[in-house]
PDB file of C-alpha atoms in Angstrom:
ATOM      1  CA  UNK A1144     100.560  27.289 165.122  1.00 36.00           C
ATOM      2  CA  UNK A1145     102.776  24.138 166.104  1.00 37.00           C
ATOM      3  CA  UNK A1146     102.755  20.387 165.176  1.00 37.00           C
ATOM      4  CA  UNK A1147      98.969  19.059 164.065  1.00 35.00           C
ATOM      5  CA  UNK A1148      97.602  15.866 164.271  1.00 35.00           C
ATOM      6  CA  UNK A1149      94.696  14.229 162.280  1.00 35.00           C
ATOM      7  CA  UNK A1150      91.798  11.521 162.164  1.00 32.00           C
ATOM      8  CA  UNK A1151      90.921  10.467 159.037  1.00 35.00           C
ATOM      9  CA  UNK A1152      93.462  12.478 156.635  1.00 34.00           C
ATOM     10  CA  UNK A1153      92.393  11.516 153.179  1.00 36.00           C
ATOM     11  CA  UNK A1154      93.154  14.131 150.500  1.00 36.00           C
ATOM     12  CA  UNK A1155      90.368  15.847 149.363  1.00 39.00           C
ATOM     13  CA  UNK A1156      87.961  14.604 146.682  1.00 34.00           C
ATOM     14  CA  UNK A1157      89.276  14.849 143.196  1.00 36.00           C
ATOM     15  CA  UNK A1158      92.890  14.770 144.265  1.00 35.00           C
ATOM     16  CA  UNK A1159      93.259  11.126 143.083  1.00 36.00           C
ATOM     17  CA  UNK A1160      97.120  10.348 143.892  1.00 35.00           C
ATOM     18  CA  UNK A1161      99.449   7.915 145.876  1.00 35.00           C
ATOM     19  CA  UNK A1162      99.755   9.654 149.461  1.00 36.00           C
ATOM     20  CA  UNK A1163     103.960  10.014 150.759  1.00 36.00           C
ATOM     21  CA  UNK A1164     104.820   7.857 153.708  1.00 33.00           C
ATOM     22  CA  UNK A1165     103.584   9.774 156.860  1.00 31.00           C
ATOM     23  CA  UNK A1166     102.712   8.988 160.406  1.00 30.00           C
ATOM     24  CA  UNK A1167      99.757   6.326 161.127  1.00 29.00           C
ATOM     25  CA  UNK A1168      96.589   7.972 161.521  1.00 32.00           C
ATOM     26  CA  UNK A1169      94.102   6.617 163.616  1.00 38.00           C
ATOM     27  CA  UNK A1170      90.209   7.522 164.677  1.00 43.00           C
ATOM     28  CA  UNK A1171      90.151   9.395 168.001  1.00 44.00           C
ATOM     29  CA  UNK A1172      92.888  12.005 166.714  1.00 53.00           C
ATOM     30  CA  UNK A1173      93.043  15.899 165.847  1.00 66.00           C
ATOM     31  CA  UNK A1174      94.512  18.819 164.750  1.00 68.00           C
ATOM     32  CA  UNK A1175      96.249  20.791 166.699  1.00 65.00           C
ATOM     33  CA  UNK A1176      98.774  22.690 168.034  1.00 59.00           C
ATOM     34  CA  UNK A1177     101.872  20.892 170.288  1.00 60.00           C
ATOM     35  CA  UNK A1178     105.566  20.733 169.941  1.00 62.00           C
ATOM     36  CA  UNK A1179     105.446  17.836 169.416  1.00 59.00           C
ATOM     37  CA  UNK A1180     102.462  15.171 168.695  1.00 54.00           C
ATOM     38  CA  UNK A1181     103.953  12.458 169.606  1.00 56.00           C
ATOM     39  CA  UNK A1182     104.647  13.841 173.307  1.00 54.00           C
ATOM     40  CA  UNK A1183     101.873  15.060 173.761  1.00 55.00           C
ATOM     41  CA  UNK A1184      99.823  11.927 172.009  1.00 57.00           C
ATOM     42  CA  UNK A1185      96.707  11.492 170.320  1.00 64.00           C
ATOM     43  CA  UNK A1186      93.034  12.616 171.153  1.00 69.00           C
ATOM     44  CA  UNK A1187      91.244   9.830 172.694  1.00 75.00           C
ATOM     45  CA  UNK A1188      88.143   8.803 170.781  1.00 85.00           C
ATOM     46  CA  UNK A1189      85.093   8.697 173.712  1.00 85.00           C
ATOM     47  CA  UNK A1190      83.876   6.210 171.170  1.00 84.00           C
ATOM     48  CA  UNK A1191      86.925   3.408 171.466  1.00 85.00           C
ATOM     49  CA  UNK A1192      86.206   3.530 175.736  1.00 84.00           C
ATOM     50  CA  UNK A1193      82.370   1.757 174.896  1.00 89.00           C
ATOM     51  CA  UNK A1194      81.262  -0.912 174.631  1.00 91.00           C
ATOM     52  CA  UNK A1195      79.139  -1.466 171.617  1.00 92.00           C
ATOM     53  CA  UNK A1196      75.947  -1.998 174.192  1.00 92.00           C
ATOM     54  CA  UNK A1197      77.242   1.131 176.048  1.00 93.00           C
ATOM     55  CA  UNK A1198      77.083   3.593 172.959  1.00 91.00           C
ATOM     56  CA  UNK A1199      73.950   2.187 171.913  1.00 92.00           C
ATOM     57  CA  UNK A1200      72.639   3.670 175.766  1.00 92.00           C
ATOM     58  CA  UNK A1201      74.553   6.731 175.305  1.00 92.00           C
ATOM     59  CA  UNK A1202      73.594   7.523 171.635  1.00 90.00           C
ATOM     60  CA  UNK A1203      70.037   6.908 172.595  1.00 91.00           C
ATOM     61  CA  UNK A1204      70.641   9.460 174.824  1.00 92.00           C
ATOM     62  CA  UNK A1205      71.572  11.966 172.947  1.00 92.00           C
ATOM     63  CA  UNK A1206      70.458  14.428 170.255  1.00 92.00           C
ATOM     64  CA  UNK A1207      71.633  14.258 166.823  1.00 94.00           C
ATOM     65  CA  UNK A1208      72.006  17.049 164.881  1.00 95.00           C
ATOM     66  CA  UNK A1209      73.316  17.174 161.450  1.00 97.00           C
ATOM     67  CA  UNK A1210      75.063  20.617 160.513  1.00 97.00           C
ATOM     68  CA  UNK A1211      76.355  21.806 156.532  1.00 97.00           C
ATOM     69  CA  UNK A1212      79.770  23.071 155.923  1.00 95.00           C
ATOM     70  CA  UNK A1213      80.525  26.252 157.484  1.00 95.00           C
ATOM     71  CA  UNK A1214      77.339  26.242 160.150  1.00 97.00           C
ATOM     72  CA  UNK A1215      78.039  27.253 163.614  1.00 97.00           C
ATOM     73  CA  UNK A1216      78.047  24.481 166.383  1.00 97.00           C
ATOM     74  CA  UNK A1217      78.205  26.845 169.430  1.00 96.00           C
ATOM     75  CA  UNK A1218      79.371  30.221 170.161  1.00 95.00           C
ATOM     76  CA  UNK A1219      81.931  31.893 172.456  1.00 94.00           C
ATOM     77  CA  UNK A1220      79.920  33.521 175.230  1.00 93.00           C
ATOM     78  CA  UNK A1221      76.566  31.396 174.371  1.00 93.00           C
ATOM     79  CA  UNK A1222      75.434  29.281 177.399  1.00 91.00           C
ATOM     80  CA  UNK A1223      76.730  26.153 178.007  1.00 89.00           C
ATOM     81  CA  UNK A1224      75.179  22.532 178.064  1.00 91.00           C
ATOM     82  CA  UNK A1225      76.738  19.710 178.154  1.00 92.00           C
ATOM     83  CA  UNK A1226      78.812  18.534 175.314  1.00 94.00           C
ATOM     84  CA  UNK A1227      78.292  17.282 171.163  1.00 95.00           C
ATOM     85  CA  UNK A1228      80.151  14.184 170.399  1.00 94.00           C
ATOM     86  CA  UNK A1229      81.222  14.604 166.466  1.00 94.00           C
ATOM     87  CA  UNK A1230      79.886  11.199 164.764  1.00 92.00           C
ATOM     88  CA  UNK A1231      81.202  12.525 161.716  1.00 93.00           C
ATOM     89  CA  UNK A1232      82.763  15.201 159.652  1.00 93.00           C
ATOM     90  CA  UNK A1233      84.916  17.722 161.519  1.00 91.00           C
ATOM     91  CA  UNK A1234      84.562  20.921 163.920  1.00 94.00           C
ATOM     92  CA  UNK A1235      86.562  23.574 164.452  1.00 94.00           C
ATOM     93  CA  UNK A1236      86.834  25.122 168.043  1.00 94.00           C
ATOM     94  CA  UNK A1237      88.552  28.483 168.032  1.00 93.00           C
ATOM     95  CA  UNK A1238      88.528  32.147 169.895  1.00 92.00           C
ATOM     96  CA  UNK A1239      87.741  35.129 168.815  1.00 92.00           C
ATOM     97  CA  UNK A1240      88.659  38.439 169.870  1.00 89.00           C
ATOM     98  CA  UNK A1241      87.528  41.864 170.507  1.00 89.00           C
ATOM     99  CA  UNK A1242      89.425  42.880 167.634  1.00 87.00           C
ATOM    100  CA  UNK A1243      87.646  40.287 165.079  1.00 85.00           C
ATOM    101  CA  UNK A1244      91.447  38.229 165.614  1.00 87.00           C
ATOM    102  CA  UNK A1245      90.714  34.395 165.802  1.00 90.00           C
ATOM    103  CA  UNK A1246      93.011  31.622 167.295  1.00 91.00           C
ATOM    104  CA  UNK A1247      92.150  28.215 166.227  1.00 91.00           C
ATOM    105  CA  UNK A1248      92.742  25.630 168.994  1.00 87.00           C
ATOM    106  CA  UNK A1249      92.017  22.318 167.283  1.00 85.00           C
ATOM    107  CA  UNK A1250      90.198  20.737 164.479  1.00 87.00           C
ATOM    108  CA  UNK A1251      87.912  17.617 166.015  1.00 90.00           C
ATOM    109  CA  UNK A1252      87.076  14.549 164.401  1.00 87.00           C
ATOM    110  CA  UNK A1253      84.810  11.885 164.980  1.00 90.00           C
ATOM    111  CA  UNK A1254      85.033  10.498 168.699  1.00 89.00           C
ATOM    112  CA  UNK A1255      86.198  13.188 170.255  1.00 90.00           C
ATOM    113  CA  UNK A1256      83.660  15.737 171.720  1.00 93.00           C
ATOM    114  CA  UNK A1257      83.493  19.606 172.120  1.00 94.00           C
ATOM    115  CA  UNK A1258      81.900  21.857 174.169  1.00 90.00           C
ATOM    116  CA  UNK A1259      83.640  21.411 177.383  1.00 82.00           C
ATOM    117  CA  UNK A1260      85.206  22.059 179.747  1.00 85.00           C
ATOM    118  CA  UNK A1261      81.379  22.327 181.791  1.00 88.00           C
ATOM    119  CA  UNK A1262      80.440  19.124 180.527  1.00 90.00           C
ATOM    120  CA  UNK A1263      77.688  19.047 183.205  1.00 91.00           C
ATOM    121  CA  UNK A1264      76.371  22.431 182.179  1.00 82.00           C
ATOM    122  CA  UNK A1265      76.568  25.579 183.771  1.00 82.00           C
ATOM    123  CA  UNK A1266      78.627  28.956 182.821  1.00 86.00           C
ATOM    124  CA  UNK A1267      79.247  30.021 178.871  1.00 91.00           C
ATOM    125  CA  UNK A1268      81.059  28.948 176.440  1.00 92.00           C
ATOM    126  CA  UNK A1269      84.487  30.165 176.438  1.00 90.00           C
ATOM    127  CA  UNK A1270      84.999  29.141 172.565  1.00 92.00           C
ATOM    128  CA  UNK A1271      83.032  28.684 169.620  1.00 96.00           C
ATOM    129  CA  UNK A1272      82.601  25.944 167.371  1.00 96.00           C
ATOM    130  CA  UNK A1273      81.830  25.667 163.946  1.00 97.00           C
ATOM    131  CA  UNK A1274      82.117  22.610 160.783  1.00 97.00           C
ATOM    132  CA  UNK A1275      84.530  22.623 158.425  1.00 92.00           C
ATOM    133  CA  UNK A1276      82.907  19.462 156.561  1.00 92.00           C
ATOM    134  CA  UNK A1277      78.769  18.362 156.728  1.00 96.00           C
ATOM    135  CA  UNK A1278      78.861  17.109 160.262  1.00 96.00           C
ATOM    136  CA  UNK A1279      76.541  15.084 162.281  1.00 96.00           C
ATOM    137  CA  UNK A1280      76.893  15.591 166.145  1.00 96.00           C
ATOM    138  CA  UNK A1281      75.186  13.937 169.419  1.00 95.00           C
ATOM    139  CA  UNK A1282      74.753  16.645 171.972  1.00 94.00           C
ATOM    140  CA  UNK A1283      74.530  15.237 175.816  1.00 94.00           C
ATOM    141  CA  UNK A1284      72.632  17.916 177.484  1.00 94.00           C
ATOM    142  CA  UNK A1285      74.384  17.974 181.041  1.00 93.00           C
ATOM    143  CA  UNK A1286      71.738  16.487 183.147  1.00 92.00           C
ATOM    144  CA  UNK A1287      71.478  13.694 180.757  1.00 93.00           C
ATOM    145  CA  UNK A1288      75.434  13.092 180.649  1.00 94.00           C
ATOM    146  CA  UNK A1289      75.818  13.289 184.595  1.00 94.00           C
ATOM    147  CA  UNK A1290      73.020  10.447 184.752  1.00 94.00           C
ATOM    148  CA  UNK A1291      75.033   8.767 182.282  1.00 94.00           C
ATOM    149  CA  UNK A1292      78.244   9.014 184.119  1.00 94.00           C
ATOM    150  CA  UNK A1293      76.903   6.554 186.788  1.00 93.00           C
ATOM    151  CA  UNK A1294      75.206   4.074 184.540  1.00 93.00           C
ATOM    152  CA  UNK A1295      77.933   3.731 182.556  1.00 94.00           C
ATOM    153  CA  UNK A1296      81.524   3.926 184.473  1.00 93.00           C
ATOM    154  CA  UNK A1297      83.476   4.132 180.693  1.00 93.00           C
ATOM    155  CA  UNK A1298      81.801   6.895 179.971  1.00 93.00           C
ATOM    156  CA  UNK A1299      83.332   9.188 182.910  1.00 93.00           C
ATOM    157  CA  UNK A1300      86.589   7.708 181.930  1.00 92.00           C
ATOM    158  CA  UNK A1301      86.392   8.364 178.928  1.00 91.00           C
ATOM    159  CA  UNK A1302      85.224  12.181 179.879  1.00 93.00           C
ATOM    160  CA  UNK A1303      88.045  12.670 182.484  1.00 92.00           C
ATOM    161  CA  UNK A1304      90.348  10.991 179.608  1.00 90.00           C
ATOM    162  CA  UNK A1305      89.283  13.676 176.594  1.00 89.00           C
ATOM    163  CA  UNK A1306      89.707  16.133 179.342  1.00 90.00           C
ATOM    164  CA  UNK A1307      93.119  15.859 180.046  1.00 88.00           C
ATOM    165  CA  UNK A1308      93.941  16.198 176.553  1.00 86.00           C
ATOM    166  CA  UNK A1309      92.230  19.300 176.169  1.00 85.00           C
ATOM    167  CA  UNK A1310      94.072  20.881 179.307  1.00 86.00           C
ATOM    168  CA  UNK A1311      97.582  19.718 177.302  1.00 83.00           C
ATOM    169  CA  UNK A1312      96.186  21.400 174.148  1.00 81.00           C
ATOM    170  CA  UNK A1313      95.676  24.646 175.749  1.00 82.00           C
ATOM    171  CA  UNK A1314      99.098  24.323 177.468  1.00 84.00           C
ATOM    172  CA  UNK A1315     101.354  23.615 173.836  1.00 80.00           C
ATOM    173  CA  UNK A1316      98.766  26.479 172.656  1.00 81.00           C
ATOM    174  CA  UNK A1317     100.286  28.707 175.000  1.00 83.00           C
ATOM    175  CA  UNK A1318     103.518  27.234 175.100  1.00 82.00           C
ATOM    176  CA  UNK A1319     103.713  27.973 171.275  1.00 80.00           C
ATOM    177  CA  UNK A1320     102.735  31.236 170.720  1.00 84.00           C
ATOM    178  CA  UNK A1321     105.414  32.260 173.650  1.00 85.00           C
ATOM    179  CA  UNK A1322     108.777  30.644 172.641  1.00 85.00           C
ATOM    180  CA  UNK A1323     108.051  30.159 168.647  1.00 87.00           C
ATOM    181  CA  UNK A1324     108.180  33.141 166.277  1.00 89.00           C
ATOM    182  CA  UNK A1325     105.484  33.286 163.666  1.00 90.00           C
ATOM    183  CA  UNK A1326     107.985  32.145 160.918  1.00 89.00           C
ATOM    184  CA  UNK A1327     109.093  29.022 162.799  1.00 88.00           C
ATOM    185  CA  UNK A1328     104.935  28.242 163.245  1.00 89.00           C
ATOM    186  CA  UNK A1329     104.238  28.653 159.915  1.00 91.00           C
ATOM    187  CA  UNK A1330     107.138  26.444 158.431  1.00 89.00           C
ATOM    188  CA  UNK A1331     106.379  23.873 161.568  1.00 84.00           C
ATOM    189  CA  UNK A1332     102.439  23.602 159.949  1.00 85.00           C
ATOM    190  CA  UNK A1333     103.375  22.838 156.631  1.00 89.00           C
ATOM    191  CA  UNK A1334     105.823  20.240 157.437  1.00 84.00           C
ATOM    192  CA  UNK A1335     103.101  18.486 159.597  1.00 77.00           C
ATOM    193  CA  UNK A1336     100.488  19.159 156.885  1.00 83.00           C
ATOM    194  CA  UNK A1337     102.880  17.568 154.469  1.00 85.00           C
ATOM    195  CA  UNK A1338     103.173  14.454 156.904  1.00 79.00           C
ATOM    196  CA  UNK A1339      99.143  14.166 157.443  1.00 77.00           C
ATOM    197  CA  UNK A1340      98.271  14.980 153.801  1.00 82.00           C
ATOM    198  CA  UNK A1341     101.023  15.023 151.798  1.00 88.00           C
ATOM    199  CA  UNK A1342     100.596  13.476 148.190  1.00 92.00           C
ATOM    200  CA  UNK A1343     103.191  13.347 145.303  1.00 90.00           C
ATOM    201  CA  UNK A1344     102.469  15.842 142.904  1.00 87.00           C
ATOM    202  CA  UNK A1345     104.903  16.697 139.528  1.00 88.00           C
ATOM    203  CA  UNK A1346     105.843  19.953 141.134  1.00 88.00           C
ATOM    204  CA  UNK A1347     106.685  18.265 144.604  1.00 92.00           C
ATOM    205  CA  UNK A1348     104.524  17.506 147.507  1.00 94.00           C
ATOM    206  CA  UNK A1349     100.855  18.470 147.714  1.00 93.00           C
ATOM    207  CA  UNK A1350      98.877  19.159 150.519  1.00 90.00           C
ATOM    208  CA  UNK A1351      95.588  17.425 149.893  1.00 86.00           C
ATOM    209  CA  UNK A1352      93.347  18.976 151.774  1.00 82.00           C
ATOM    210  CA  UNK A1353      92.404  22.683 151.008  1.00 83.00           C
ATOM    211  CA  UNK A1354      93.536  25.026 153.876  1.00 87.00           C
ATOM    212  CA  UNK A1355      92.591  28.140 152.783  1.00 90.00           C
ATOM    213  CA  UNK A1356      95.385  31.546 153.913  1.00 93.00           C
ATOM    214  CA  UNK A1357      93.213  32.395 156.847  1.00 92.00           C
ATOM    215  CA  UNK A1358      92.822  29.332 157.911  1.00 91.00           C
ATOM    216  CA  UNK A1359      96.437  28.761 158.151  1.00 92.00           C
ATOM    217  CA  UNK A1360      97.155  32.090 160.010  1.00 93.00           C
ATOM    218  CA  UNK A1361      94.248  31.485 162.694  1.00 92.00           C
ATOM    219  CA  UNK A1362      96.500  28.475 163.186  1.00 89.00           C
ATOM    220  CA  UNK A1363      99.918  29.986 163.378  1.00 90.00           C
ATOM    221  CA  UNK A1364      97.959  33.192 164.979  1.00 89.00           C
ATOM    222  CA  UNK A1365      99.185  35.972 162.464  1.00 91.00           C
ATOM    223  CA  UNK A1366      96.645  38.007 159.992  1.00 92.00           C
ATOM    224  CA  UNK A1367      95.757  36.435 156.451  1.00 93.00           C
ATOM    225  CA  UNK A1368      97.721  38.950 154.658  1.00 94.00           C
ATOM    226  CA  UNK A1369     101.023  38.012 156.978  1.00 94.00           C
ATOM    227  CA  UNK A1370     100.395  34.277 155.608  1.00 94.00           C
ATOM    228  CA  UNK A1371      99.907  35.209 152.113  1.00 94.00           C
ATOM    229  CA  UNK A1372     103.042  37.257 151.912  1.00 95.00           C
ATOM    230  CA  UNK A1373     105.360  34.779 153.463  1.00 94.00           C
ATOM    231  CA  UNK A1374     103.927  32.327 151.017  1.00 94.00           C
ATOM    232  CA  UNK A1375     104.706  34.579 148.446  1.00 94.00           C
ATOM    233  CA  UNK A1376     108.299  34.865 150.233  1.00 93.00           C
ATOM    234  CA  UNK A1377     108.597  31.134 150.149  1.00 94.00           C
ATOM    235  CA  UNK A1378     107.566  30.910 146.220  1.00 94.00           C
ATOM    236  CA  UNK A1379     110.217  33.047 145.483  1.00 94.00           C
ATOM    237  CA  UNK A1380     112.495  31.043 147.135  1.00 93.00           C
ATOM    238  CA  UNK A1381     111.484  27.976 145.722  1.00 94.00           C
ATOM    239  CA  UNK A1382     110.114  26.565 148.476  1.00 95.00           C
ATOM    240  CA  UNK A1383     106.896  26.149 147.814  1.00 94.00           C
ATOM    241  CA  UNK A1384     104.295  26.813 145.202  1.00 93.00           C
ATOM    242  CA  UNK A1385     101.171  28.454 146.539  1.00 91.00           C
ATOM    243  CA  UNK A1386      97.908  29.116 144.579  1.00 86.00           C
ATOM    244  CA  UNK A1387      94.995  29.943 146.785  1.00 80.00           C
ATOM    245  CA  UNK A1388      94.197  27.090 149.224  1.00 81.00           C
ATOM    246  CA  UNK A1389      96.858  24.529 146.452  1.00 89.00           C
ATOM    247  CA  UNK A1390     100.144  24.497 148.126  1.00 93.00           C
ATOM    248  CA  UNK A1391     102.495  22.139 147.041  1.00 94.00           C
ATOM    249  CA  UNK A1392     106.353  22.205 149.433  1.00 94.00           C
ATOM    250  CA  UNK A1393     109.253  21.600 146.951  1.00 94.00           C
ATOM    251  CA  UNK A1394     112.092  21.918 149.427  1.00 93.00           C
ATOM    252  CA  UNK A1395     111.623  20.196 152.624  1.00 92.00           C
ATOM    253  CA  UNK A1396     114.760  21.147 154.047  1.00 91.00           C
ATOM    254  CA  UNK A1397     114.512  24.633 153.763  1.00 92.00           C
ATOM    255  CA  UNK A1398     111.135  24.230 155.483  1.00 91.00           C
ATOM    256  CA  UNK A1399     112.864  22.322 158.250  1.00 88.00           C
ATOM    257  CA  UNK A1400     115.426  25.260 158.692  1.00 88.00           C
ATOM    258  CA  UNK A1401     113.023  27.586 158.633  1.00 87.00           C
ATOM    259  CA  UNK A1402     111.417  25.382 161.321  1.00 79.00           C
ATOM    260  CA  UNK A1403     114.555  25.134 163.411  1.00 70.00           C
ATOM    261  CA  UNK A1404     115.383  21.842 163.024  1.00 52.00           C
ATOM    262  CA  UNK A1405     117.916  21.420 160.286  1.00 41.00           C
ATOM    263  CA  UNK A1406     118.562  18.053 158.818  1.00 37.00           C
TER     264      UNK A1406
END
């Protein structure tokens, strides 16, 4: 896929080096795919539109559930109630096809929800959901949340809010996969991984956090072995080094050209 955006992009644990300058990173965001993230802007946390009394009353409302690395949230086709608002950790939502083929369409992070877009209930899920990290979620069963809406006015703002952005996501999701060959998607993820979790490494730049090759091609929508090939491609080339989910980007500006930018 396109550009990605992140909440809370720390390297992952054991990778104990000064991070490259990158773009601020604030709670609320996500990864994802846009042309551009600044454009298209950051998630809006559901969290930073209450007040601290008002998500007390909502959280009360709610029912936490705490799910391990790799359990599924929700799944495509599964009916639909209401909506989980990620506390912590990280969920991804994707869709998966006849075929087996997945597209992811984010990675959310705590304060923004998933589960829509019936967030009063009703209908099936059109995607699934499942954590990347231990997570720990507050599902708002859709008779509760609809009560809520009128008790507390931030709330359905912050709904319609979260909303919009998830209409824009699955526009630049389309949008992407149209105009942008798999190439330019691919080179366009690493450069925004580098930006989000890029450390300094004695080989180049390393992305701290572990994407492993599927991941990355449910992102850029091409097969595993498509990923691990042009990896290979870009090795050769001295582009990057690539060892399982360890990738480390020694020439940027290749990257960029690939990417279509230039300098």
């Amino acid at each position: 896929m396109q550009t990605y955006t992140a909440i809370n992009a720390a390297p992952d644990p054991g990778v104990n080096v000064p991070r490259v300058s990158a773009a601020p990173v604030s709670s609320g965001q996500s990864l994802l795919l846009t042309e551009s993230a600044r454009s298209l802007g950051g998630a809006p946390s559901l969290f930073e539109t209450l007040s601290p009394r008002d998500r007390e009353t909502v959280l009360r409302r709610g029912r936490r559930k705490v799910l391990n690395r790799g359990q599924t949230l929700f799944n495509q086709g599964t009916k639909h109630d209401g909506i989980y608002l990620i506390e912590t950790g990280r969920i991804r939502v994707f869709y998966s096809a006849p075929s087996g083929r997945e597209i992811t369409l984010a990675y959310w992070h705590p304060g923004n929800f998933v589960g829509g877009p019936e967030v009063f209930g009703g209908g099936v899920h059109q995607w699934s959901g499942v954590a990347t990290s231990n997570s720990c979620v507050v599902q708002l069963p859709g008779k509760e949340l609809r009560a809520l809406v009128t008790e507390v006015p931030n709330l359905a703002i912050g709904l319609i809010e979260g909303l919009t952005f998830k209409g824009k996501c699955y526009s630049a999701l389309a949008q992407m996969l149209g105009t942008r060959s798999i190439t330019e998607r691919l080179a366009h993820l690493l450069l925004h991984l580098v930006e989000l979790y890029g450390v300094k490494d004695a080989e180049g730049i390393l992305i701290g956090a572990a994407f492993t090759h599927a991941d990355l091609a449910h992102m850029v929508g091409a097969t595993r072995q498509w990923v691990t090939i042009s990896l290979k491609r870009m090795q050769e080339k001295d582009i990057v080094v690539s060892r399982k989910s360890r990738i480390v980007v020694r020439r940027m500006d290749l990257l960029k050209e690939m990417k279509g930018l230039g300098d």
